[in-house]
């Protein structure tokens, strides 16, 4: 039973005083005590019943609640028959320790509460034991038939237990998608990835506005070395507070999901070979007819999920190319991550590559471009990247025919270099940036970039730090205003004479003349590099 069951119709008339957000905790038994230190007698999962005879003052409340919380108690019920109404210091202590506090009126005997809990817990245990074999049989049967959705539907109907299988970017593989918002899924996968990065033992716990969730990893195999690409099993409730039998059920479900992931990955082997073959054709600038045959085979494979007949490569078909690189990540991680993020239920994306990089070719109609949308899709992965981990991606413009894919690959690689020049753990650049000065900056060696930036800006930055002069911001505003004194002064909310003084100071520090176009261009590029 759960703590909230003590407040349901038919239960003893208890009053809730604290920690309403923790009412989903599982109650496994009752301990009645007035000891000052009952912690050594707690095993976890108990509701503690007390007459508060241990309390001599406010400090005793804090000590008592801290002790039972450390011992694993899930709730405290305080009787008002001996010492009167529950004191406010006990209420505050329970709030601090997130311990549900229930008041037992003076006309309700402790025996009544104990008997009610005993009946509920016994009924729950009997039901769990009686149904365990049948439930596991049904789970295996569902997995062999309707897939993961059938399994999770069974759990939802049989146990009123909501579960979801999520991709590491928050996509829904299986489960009632309408019961988790996109924001909720984002928070859950971020919590899971962060816990994995910190090497915490599962299940990982996350708390959303709707309550607690338990997160378990579903790796494809024990040898799987791309945890950033693992599926996540999200279960409503805190698994650690469940009975042993229910915990075993959750663990078995995670293994079943992992088996489904392994089966799916085995089915992707042929598609991976097609992707690697296509990349090899593009690298050697093969005949467009060869490339078209590989794309046709890809469409035919995806069509098994969509329609009886594969789609032909018509003249108006268009494809996008993505170039990606991972830094500080195990080999194969970027490829696995992009397969999960872009593969979808129909697996229309061809994801090739080895080592730390990957190349993706996918129909333009299926792509999450523009680049900022792709960046948003991959953003949850930031929680799983360490201080040295990065993923950078470049996106090409659509290629209207197979013969244009070679150029699209080069375009995507150039865009990825632009992304790599930026600051951030997940950076994406699109084709619209390739006609900009940014492409030229990306091609400049790092040491040259640093030297150029330092030569123009170091003295200005140092002056700002020493005098709080705001010269860098003034320089940026001046360039954005195309050198207009009036517009720039208006943007900065300063007098024109003040602006002239600041610009003069910049010219004095750098030896440059901001009335000259060449010097303005140099300053603009230096600021872009900064």
Coordinates of C-alpha atoms in Angstrom, one line a residue:
X1 CA 0.0 0.0 0.0
X2 CA 1.0 3.7 -0.3
X3 CA 1.0 6.4 2.3
X4 CA -1.9 8.1 0.5
X5 CA -4.1 5.0 1.1
X6 CA -4.2 6.0 4.8
X7 CA -6.2 9.1 3.7
X8 CA -8.6 7.3 1.4
X9 CA -12.3 6.7 2.2
X10 CA -12.6 3.7 4.5
X11 CA -9.2 4.3 6.2
X12 CA -8.9 5.6 9.8
X13 CA -9.5 9.4 10.1
X14 CA -6.0 10.6 9.9
X15 CA -5.0 14.2 9.0
X16 CA -2.1 15.1 6.8
X17 CA 0.2 17.8 8.2
X18 CA 3.4 17.7 6.1
X19 CA 5.1 16.4 2.9
X20 CA 2.1 15.9 0.7
X21 CA 4.5 15.4 -2.3
X22 CA 5.8 12.1 -0.8
X23 CA 2.4 10.3 -0.5
X24 CA 3.3 7.7 -3.2
X25 CA 5.8 6.0 -0.8
X26 CA 5.2 2.2 -0.3
X27 CA 4.3 1.1 3.3
X28 CA 5.6 -2.3 4.1
X29 CA 4.8 -2.4 7.8
X30 CA 4.2 -0.5 11.1
X31 CA 6.4 0.2 14.1
X32 CA 4.9 1.7 17.3
X33 CA 7.5 3.4 19.5
X34 CA 8.1 6.2 22.0
X35 CA 11.9 5.5 22.1
X36 CA 14.1 8.5 21.8
X37 CA 16.3 6.6 19.2
X38 CA 14.3 3.9 17.4
X39 CA 16.5 3.9 14.3
X40 CA 18.2 0.6 15.1
X41 CA 14.9 -1.2 15.0
X42 CA 13.9 0.1 11.6
X43 CA 14.4 -2.0 8.4
X44 CA 12.9 0.4 5.9
X45 CA 9.4 0.9 4.6
X46 CA 7.7 1.3 8.0
X47 CA 5.1 3.8 9.1
X48 CA 6.2 4.9 12.6
X49 CA 3.4 5.3 15.1
X50 CA 4.3 7.4 18.2
X51 CA 2.6 9.0 21.2
X52 CA 5.3 11.7 21.2
X53 CA 6.3 10.8 24.8
X54 CA 9.9 11.2 23.7
X55 CA 9.5 14.9 23.1
X56 CA 10.8 17.3 25.7
X57 CA 11.3 20.3 23.4
X58 CA 11.7 21.4 19.8
X59 CA 15.2 20.0 19.5
X60 CA 13.8 16.5 20.2
X61 CA 11.5 16.7 17.2
X62 CA 14.4 17.4 14.8
X63 CA 16.5 14.6 16.2
X64 CA 13.6 12.1 16.2
X65 CA 12.6 12.8 12.6
X66 CA 16.2 12.8 11.4
X67 CA 16.7 9.4 13.0
X68 CA 13.6 7.7 11.5
X69 CA 14.4 9.2 8.1
X70 CA 17.9 7.7 8.2
X71 CA 16.4 4.4 9.2
X72 CA 14.2 4.2 6.1
X73 CA 10.8 5.0 7.6
X74 CA 8.3 6.2 4.9
X75 CA 5.9 8.2 7.2
X76 CA 5.3 9.3 10.7
X77 CA 1.9 9.1 12.5
X78 CA 1.7 11.1 15.8
X79 CA -1.1 10.3 18.3
X80 CA -2.8 13.2 20.0
X81 CA -4.3 11.2 22.9
X82 CA -1.4 11.7 25.4
X83 CA 0.2 15.1 24.7
X84 CA -2.5 16.9 22.7
X85 CA -2.2 18.4 19.2
X86 CA 0.9 17.8 17.1
X87 CA 3.4 20.6 17.9
X88 CA 4.5 22.9 15.0
X89 CA 8.2 22.1 15.5
X90 CA 7.5 18.4 14.7
X91 CA 5.6 19.6 11.6
X92 CA 8.5 21.7 10.5
X93 CA 11.0 18.9 11.1
X94 CA 9.0 16.6 8.9
X95 CA 8.9 19.2 6.1
X96 CA 12.6 19.6 6.3
X97 CA 13.2 15.9 6.0
X98 CA 10.3 15.3 3.4
X99 CA 8.7 12.9 5.9
X100 CA 4.9 12.6 5.5
X101 CA 3.3 13.4 8.9
X102 CA -0.1 12.2 9.9
X103 CA -2.1 13.2 13.0
X104 CA -3.9 10.4 14.8
X105 CA -7.0 11.9 16.6
X106 CA -7.4 11.0 20.3
X107 CA -10.5 8.8 19.4
X108 CA -8.5 6.6 17.0
X109 CA -6.5 3.8 18.6
X110 CA -3.1 2.8 17.4
X111 CA -4.3 -0.7 17.0
X112 CA -6.9 0.4 14.5
X113 CA -4.2 2.0 12.3
X114 CA -2.0 -1.0 12.7
X115 CA -4.8 -3.5 11.8
X116 CA -5.7 -1.4 8.7
X117 CA -2.2 -1.3 7.4
X118 CA -1.7 -5.0 8.1
X119 CA -4.8 -5.9 6.1
X120 CA -3.7 -3.7 3.1
X121 CA -0.1 -4.9 3.0
X122 CA -1.1 -8.6 3.3
X123 CA -3.6 -8.2 0.5
X124 CA -1.0 -6.5 -1.7
X125 CA 1.6 -9.2 -1.0
X126 CA -0.9 -12.1 -1.6
X127 CA -1.9 -10.5 -4.9
X128 CA 1.7 -10.0 -6.0
X129 CA 2.7 -13.6 -5.2
X130 CA -0.5 -15.1 -6.8
X131 CA -0.1 -13.1 -10.0
X132 CA 3.6 -13.1 -10.4
X133 CA 4.0 -16.3 -12.6
X134 CA 1.0 -15.3 -14.8
X135 CA 2.2 -11.8 -15.1
X136 CA 5.7 -12.9 -16.3
X137 CA 4.1 -15.3 -18.7
X138 CA 2.0 -12.5 -20.1
X139 CA 5.0 -10.2 -20.4
X140 CA 6.9 -12.7 -22.4
X141 CA 3.9 -13.4 -24.6
X142 CA 3.3 -9.7 -25.2
X143 CA 7.0 -9.1 -26.1
X144 CA 6.8 -11.9 -28.7
X145 CA 3.6 -10.4 -30.2
X146 CA 2.8 -6.7 -30.1
X147 CA 6.3 -5.5 -29.0
X148 CA 7.1 -3.1 -26.2
X149 CA 3.8 -1.2 -26.4
X150 CA 1.9 -4.4 -25.7
X151 CA 4.1 -5.0 -22.6
X152 CA 3.6 -1.5 -21.2
X153 CA -0.1 -1.6 -22.0
X154 CA -0.3 -4.8 -20.0
X155 CA 1.5 -3.3 -17.0
X156 CA -0.7 -0.2 -17.2
X157 CA -3.9 -2.2 -17.2
X158 CA -2.8 -4.9 -14.8
X159 CA -0.9 -2.9 -12.2
X160 CA -1.9 0.6 -13.0
X161 CA 1.8 1.2 -13.6
X162 CA 2.8 3.8 -16.2
X163 CA 6.1 3.0 -17.9
X164 CA 7.9 4.5 -20.9
X165 CA 10.9 3.6 -23.1
X166 CA 12.7 6.7 -24.2
X167 CA 15.6 7.5 -26.5
X168 CA 18.5 9.5 -25.0
X169 CA 17.1 12.6 -26.7
X170 CA 13.6 12.2 -25.2
X171 CA 11.8 10.4 -28.1
X172 CA 9.2 7.8 -27.1
X173 CA 9.9 4.3 -28.2
X174 CA 7.0 2.8 -26.3
X175 CA 4.5 3.8 -23.6
X176 CA 1.6 6.3 -23.2
X177 CA 3.2 9.3 -24.9
X178 CA 0.2 11.6 -24.0
X179 CA 1.0 11.2 -20.3
X180 CA 4.5 12.7 -20.5
X181 CA 5.0 16.2 -21.9
X182 CA 8.1 16.9 -24.0
X183 CA 9.5 19.0 -21.1
X184 CA 9.0 16.0 -18.8
X185 CA 10.8 13.7 -21.1
X186 CA 13.6 16.1 -21.5
X187 CA 14.0 16.3 -17.7
X188 CA 13.9 12.5 -17.3
X189 CA 16.6 11.8 -19.9
X190 CA 18.8 14.6 -18.7
X191 CA 18.6 13.2 -15.1
X192 CA 19.4 9.7 -16.4
X193 CA 22.4 10.8 -18.5
X194 CA 23.8 13.0 -15.7
X195 CA 23.5 10.0 -13.2
X196 CA 25.3 7.7 -15.7
X197 CA 28.0 10.3 -16.3
X198 CA 28.5 10.4 -12.5
X199 CA 28.6 6.6 -12.4
X200 CA 25.7 6.4 -9.9
X201 CA 24.1 3.0 -9.5
X202 CA 20.6 2.5 -11.0
X203 CA 17.8 2.9 -10.6
X204 CA 18.1 6.7 -10.8
X205 CA 15.4 8.8 -9.3
X206 CA 13.9 12.0 -10.8
X207 CA 11.2 14.2 -9.4
X208 CA 8.9 16.1 -11.7
X209 CA 5.8 18.2 -10.9
X210 CA 3.7 15.0 -11.3
X211 CA 5.7 12.9 -8.8
X212 CA 8.7 10.6 -8.6
X213 CA 10.1 8.5 -11.4
X214 CA 12.6 5.7 -11.5
X215 CA 15.1 5.5 -14.4
X216 CA 16.8 2.3 -15.6
X217 CA 19.2 1.8 -18.4
X218 CA 18.4 -0.6 -21.3
X219 CA 21.8 -1.2 -22.9
X220 CA 21.8 -3.5 -25.9
X221 CA 24.4 -5.8 -24.4
X222 CA 26.9 -6.1 -21.6
X223 CA 29.7 -5.2 -24.1
X224 CA 27.8 -2.0 -25.1
X225 CA 30.2 0.9 -24.9
X226 CA 28.0 3.8 -25.9
X227 CA 25.9 4.7 -22.8
X228 CA 25.0 8.0 -24.3
X229 CA 22.9 6.1 -26.8
X230 CA 21.1 3.8 -24.3
X231 CA 17.4 3.5 -24.2
X232 CA 15.9 4.7 -20.9
X233 CA 13.1 2.8 -19.0
X234 CA 11.1 5.4 -17.1
X235 CA 8.8 4.0 -14.4
X236 CA 6.3 6.1 -12.5
X237 CA 7.1 5.9 -8.8
X238 CA 10.2 5.3 -6.7
X239 CA 11.2 1.6 -7.3
X240 CA 13.5 1.6 -4.3
X241 CA 10.4 1.9 -2.0
X242 CA 8.6 -1.0 -3.7
X243 CA 8.3 -4.6 -2.3
X244 CA 11.0 -7.0 -3.4
X245 CA 8.7 -8.7 -5.9
X246 CA 7.7 -5.5 -7.6
X247 CA 11.4 -4.5 -7.8
X248 CA 12.1 -7.8 -9.5
X249 CA 9.3 -7.1 -12.0
X250 CA 10.9 -3.7 -12.8
X251 CA 14.3 -5.3 -13.3
X252 CA 12.9 -8.0 -15.5
X253 CA 11.1 -5.3 -17.6
X254 CA 14.4 -3.5 -18.0
X255 CA 16.0 -6.7 -19.2
X256 CA 13.1 -7.3 -21.6
X257 CA 13.6 -3.8 -23.0
X258 CA 17.3 -4.4 -23.4
X259 CA 16.6 -7.6 -25.3
X260 CA 14.2 -5.7 -27.7
X261 CA 16.9 -3.1 -28.2
X262 CA 19.4 -5.8 -29.0
X263 CA 17.0 -7.4 -31.5
X264 CA 16.4 -4.0 -33.2
X265 CA 20.2 -3.4 -33.4
X266 CA 20.7 -6.8 -35.0
X267 CA 18.0 -5.8 -37.6
X268 CA 20.0 -2.7 -38.3
X269 CA 23.1 -4.5 -39.4
X270 CA 22.1 -4.6 -43.1
X271 CA 21.2 -0.9 -43.0
X272 CA 24.5 -0.1 -41.5
X273 CA 26.3 -1.9 -44.3
X274 CA 24.2 0.0 -46.8
X275 CA 25.2 3.3 -45.1
X276 CA 28.9 2.4 -45.1
X277 CA 28.7 1.4 -48.7
X278 CA 27.1 4.7 -49.6
X279 CA 29.7 6.7 -47.8
X280 CA 32.5 4.8 -49.6
X281 CA 30.8 5.6 -52.9
X282 CA 30.6 9.3 -52.1
X283 CA 34.2 9.4 -51.0
X284 CA 35.5 8.0 -54.3
X285 CA 33.1 10.1 -56.3
X286 CA 31.3 7.1 -57.8
X287 CA 28.9 7.1 -60.7
X288 CA 25.6 8.6 -59.7
X289 CA 23.9 5.4 -60.9
X290 CA 25.7 3.3 -58.2
X291 CA 24.7 5.9 -55.6
X292 CA 21.1 5.7 -56.8
X293 CA 21.0 1.9 -56.5
X294 CA 22.1 2.2 -52.8
X295 CA 19.5 4.9 -52.1
X296 CA 16.8 2.7 -53.7
X297 CA 17.8 -0.2 -51.6
X298 CA 17.5 2.0 -48.5
X299 CA 14.0 3.2 -49.5
X300 CA 13.0 -0.4 -50.2
X301 CA 14.1 -1.4 -46.7
X302 CA 12.2 1.5 -45.0
X303 CA 9.1 0.7 -47.1
X304 CA 8.6 -2.5 -45.3
X305 CA 7.3 -0.4 -42.4
X306 CA 5.3 2.0 -44.6
X307 CA 3.8 0.4 -47.7
X308 CA 3.9 -2.8 -49.8
X309 CA 5.9 -1.2 -52.6
X310 CA 9.2 0.7 -52.2
X311 CA 9.3 4.3 -53.3
X312 CA 11.3 4.9 -56.4
X313 CA 14.0 7.5 -56.7
X314 CA 12.1 10.2 -58.5
X315 CA 13.7 13.3 -60.0
X316 CA 12.2 15.5 -57.3
X317 CA 13.6 13.4 -54.4
X318 CA 16.0 15.3 -52.3
X319 CA 18.5 14.3 -49.6
X320 CA 20.4 15.9 -46.8
X321 CA 23.8 15.1 -45.5
X322 CA 25.0 15.6 -41.9
X323 CA 28.6 15.4 -40.8
X324 CA 29.3 14.8 -37.1
X325 CA 32.3 14.4 -34.9
X326 CA 32.6 13.5 -31.2
X327 CA 35.4 14.6 -28.9
X328 CA 36.1 12.9 -25.6
X329 CA 33.7 10.1 -26.3
X330 CA 34.1 6.3 -26.8
X331 CA 34.4 5.3 -30.5
X332 CA 31.1 4.6 -32.1
X333 CA 29.1 6.8 -29.7
X334 CA 28.3 9.5 -32.3
X335 CA 27.0 7.0 -34.8
X336 CA 24.8 5.2 -32.2
X337 CA 23.5 8.5 -30.9
X338 CA 22.5 9.8 -34.3
X339 CA 20.8 6.4 -35.1
X340 CA 18.6 6.8 -32.1
X341 CA 17.9 10.5 -32.6
X342 CA 17.3 10.4 -36.4
X343 CA 16.4 6.8 -37.1
X344 CA 12.7 7.0 -36.0
X345 CA 10.3 4.1 -36.2
X346 CA 10.9 3.6 -40.0
X347 CA 14.7 3.9 -39.9
X348 CA 14.9 6.1 -43.0
X349 CA 18.2 7.6 -42.0
X350 CA 21.5 6.0 -43.3
X351 CA 24.1 6.5 -40.6
X352 CA 27.6 5.6 -41.6
X353 CA 31.0 6.0 -40.0
X354 CA 33.5 4.6 -37.6
X355 CA 35.7 5.8 -34.8
X356 CA 34.6 9.2 -33.5
X357 CA 32.8 10.5 -36.5
X358 CA 29.6 9.8 -38.5
X359 CA 27.9 10.8 -41.7
X360 CA 24.1 10.8 -42.1
X361 CA 22.2 10.7 -45.4
X362 CA 18.4 11.0 -45.0
X363 CA 15.4 12.2 -47.1
X364 CA 15.0 16.0 -46.8
X365 CA 11.3 15.6 -45.8
X366 CA 12.4 13.5 -42.7
X367 CA 15.1 15.9 -41.5
X368 CA 14.8 18.0 -38.3
X369 CA 16.5 20.9 -40.1
X370 CA 17.0 23.9 -39.8
X371 CA 20.1 23.5 -37.8
X372 CA 18.7 25.1 -34.7
X373 CA 16.0 22.5 -34.6
X374 CA 18.6 19.7 -34.8
X375 CA 20.5 21.5 -32.0
X376 CA 17.3 21.5 -29.9
X377 CA 16.7 17.8 -30.6
X378 CA 20.2 16.8 -29.4
X379 CA 20.4 19.3 -26.4
X380 CA 19.5 16.7 -23.7
X381 CA 22.8 14.9 -24.5
X382 CA 24.7 17.7 -22.9
X383 CA 23.8 16.2 -19.5
X384 CA 25.7 13.0 -20.4
X385 CA 28.8 14.8 -21.8
X386 CA 31.7 15.3 -19.4
X387 CA 33.9 18.4 -19.2
X388 CA 35.9 17.2 -22.3
X389 CA 32.9 15.8 -24.2
X390 CA 31.6 17.5 -27.3
X391 CA 29.5 16.7 -30.4
X392 CA 29.7 19.0 -33.4
X393 CA 27.5 18.7 -36.5
X394 CA 27.2 20.3 -39.9
X395 CA 24.1 20.2 -42.1
X396 CA 24.1 20.5 -45.9
X397 CA 21.5 22.0 -48.2
X398 CA 19.2 19.5 -49.9
X399 CA 20.7 17.6 -52.8
X400 CA 18.1 17.2 -55.5
X401 CA 19.6 14.1 -57.0
X402 CA 22.1 11.3 -56.2
X403 CA 24.8 13.1 -58.2
X404 CA 24.6 16.0 -55.8
X405 CA 25.4 14.0 -52.7
X406 CA 29.1 14.3 -53.1
X407 CA 28.9 18.1 -53.0
X408 CA 26.4 17.9 -50.1
X409 CA 28.9 15.9 -48.1
X410 CA 31.6 18.5 -48.6
X411 CA 29.2 21.2 -47.7
X412 CA 28.2 19.4 -44.4
X413 CA 31.9 18.9 -43.5
X414 CA 32.6 22.7 -44.0
X415 CA 29.5 23.5 -41.9
X416 CA 30.8 21.1 -39.2
X417 CA 34.1 23.0 -39.1
X418 CA 32.1 26.2 -38.4
X419 CA 30.2 24.4 -35.6
X420 CA 33.6 23.1 -34.1
X421 CA 34.8 26.7 -33.9
X422 CA 31.9 27.6 -31.5
X423 CA 31.7 27.3 -27.7
X424 CA 29.4 24.6 -26.4
X425 CA 29.0 20.9 -25.8
X426 CA 26.6 20.3 -28.7
X427 CA 27.1 22.7 -31.6
X428 CA 25.4 22.7 -35.0
X429 CA 25.9 24.8 -38.2
X430 CA 23.7 24.8 -41.3
X431 CA 24.3 25.6 -45.0
X432 CA 23.0 29.1 -44.7
X433 CA 26.3 30.0 -42.9
X434 CA 28.6 28.8 -45.7
X435 CA 28.3 32.0 -47.7
X436 CA 29.4 34.0 -44.6
X437 CA 32.8 35.2 -43.3
X438 CA 32.3 32.5 -40.7
X439 CA 33.4 29.8 -43.1
X440 CA 36.7 31.6 -43.7
X441 CA 37.2 32.0 -39.9
X442 CA 36.6 28.3 -39.4
X443 CA 39.3 27.4 -41.9
X444 CA 41.9 29.5 -40.1
X445 CA 44.3 27.5 -37.8
X446 CA 43.5 28.0 -34.1
X447 CA 46.9 29.6 -33.3
X448 CA 46.4 32.2 -36.0
X449 CA 42.9 32.9 -34.7
X450 CA 44.2 33.4 -31.2
X451 CA 47.0 35.6 -32.3
X452 CA 44.8 37.8 -34.4
X453 CA 42.2 38.2 -31.7
X454 CA 44.8 38.9 -29.0
X455 CA 46.6 41.6 -31.1
X456 CA 43.4 43.6 -31.6
X457 CA 41.5 43.1 -28.3
X458 CA 43.8 42.2 -25.4
X459 CA 44.7 45.8 -24.5
X460 CA 41.0 46.9 -24.8
X461 CA 39.9 44.0 -22.6
X462 CA 42.6 44.7 -20.0
X463 CA 41.6 48.4 -19.9
X464 CA 38.0 47.4 -19.4
X465 CA 38.9 45.2 -16.5
X466 CA 41.1 47.8 -14.8
X467 CA 38.9 50.8 -15.4
X468 CA 35.4 49.3 -15.8
X469 CA 35.2 51.3 -19.0
X470 CA 32.9 49.2 -21.2
X471 CA 35.0 49.7 -24.3
X472 CA 34.4 46.3 -25.8
X473 CA 30.6 46.7 -25.6
X474 CA 31.0 50.2 -27.1
X475 CA 33.1 48.8 -30.0
X476 CA 30.5 46.2 -30.7
X477 CA 27.7 48.8 -30.7
X478 CA 29.7 51.1 -32.9
X479 CA 30.2 48.5 -35.6
X480 CA 26.6 47.4 -35.5
X481 CA 25.6 51.0 -36.0
X482 CA 27.8 51.1 -39.2
X483 CA 29.9 53.9 -37.5
X484 CA 26.9 56.2 -36.9
X485 CA 27.7 58.3 -33.9
X486 CA 24.1 59.3 -33.3
X487 CA 22.6 55.8 -33.6
X488 CA 25.4 54.2 -31.5
X489 CA 25.1 56.8 -28.7
X490 CA 21.3 56.2 -28.7
X491 CA 21.8 52.4 -28.3
X492 CA 24.2 52.8 -25.5
X493 CA 22.2 55.6 -23.8
X494 CA 25.3 57.9 -23.6
X495 CA 26.1 61.4 -24.9
X496 CA 27.8 61.5 -28.3
X497 CA 30.9 63.2 -26.6
X498 CA 31.2 60.2 -24.2
X499 CA 31.0 57.9 -27.2
X500 CA 33.7 59.9 -29.1
X501 CA 36.0 59.7 -26.0
X502 CA 35.5 55.9 -25.8
X503 CA 36.2 55.3 -29.4
X504 CA 39.3 57.6 -29.2
X505 CA 40.6 55.5 -26.3
X506 CA 40.1 52.3 -28.3
X507 CA 42.1 53.8 -31.2
X508 CA 44.8 55.0 -28.8
X509 CA 45.1 51.5 -27.2
X510 CA 45.2 49.6 -30.5
X511 CA 46.8 52.1 -33.0
X512 CA 43.9 51.6 -35.3
X513 CA 41.6 54.2 -37.0
X514 CA 37.8 53.3 -36.8
X515 CA 37.0 55.7 -39.6
X516 CA 38.8 53.3 -42.0
X517 CA 36.8 50.4 -43.4
X518 CA 39.8 48.0 -43.2
X519 CA 40.2 48.6 -39.5
X520 CA 36.5 48.2 -38.9
X521 CA 36.5 44.8 -40.7
X522 CA 39.5 43.7 -38.6
X523 CA 37.8 44.6 -35.3
X524 CA 34.5 42.9 -36.4
X525 CA 36.4 39.7 -37.2
X526 CA 38.3 39.8 -33.9
X527 CA 35.0 40.2 -32.0
X528 CA 33.5 37.2 -34.0
X529 CA 36.5 35.1 -33.0
X530 CA 36.1 36.1 -29.4

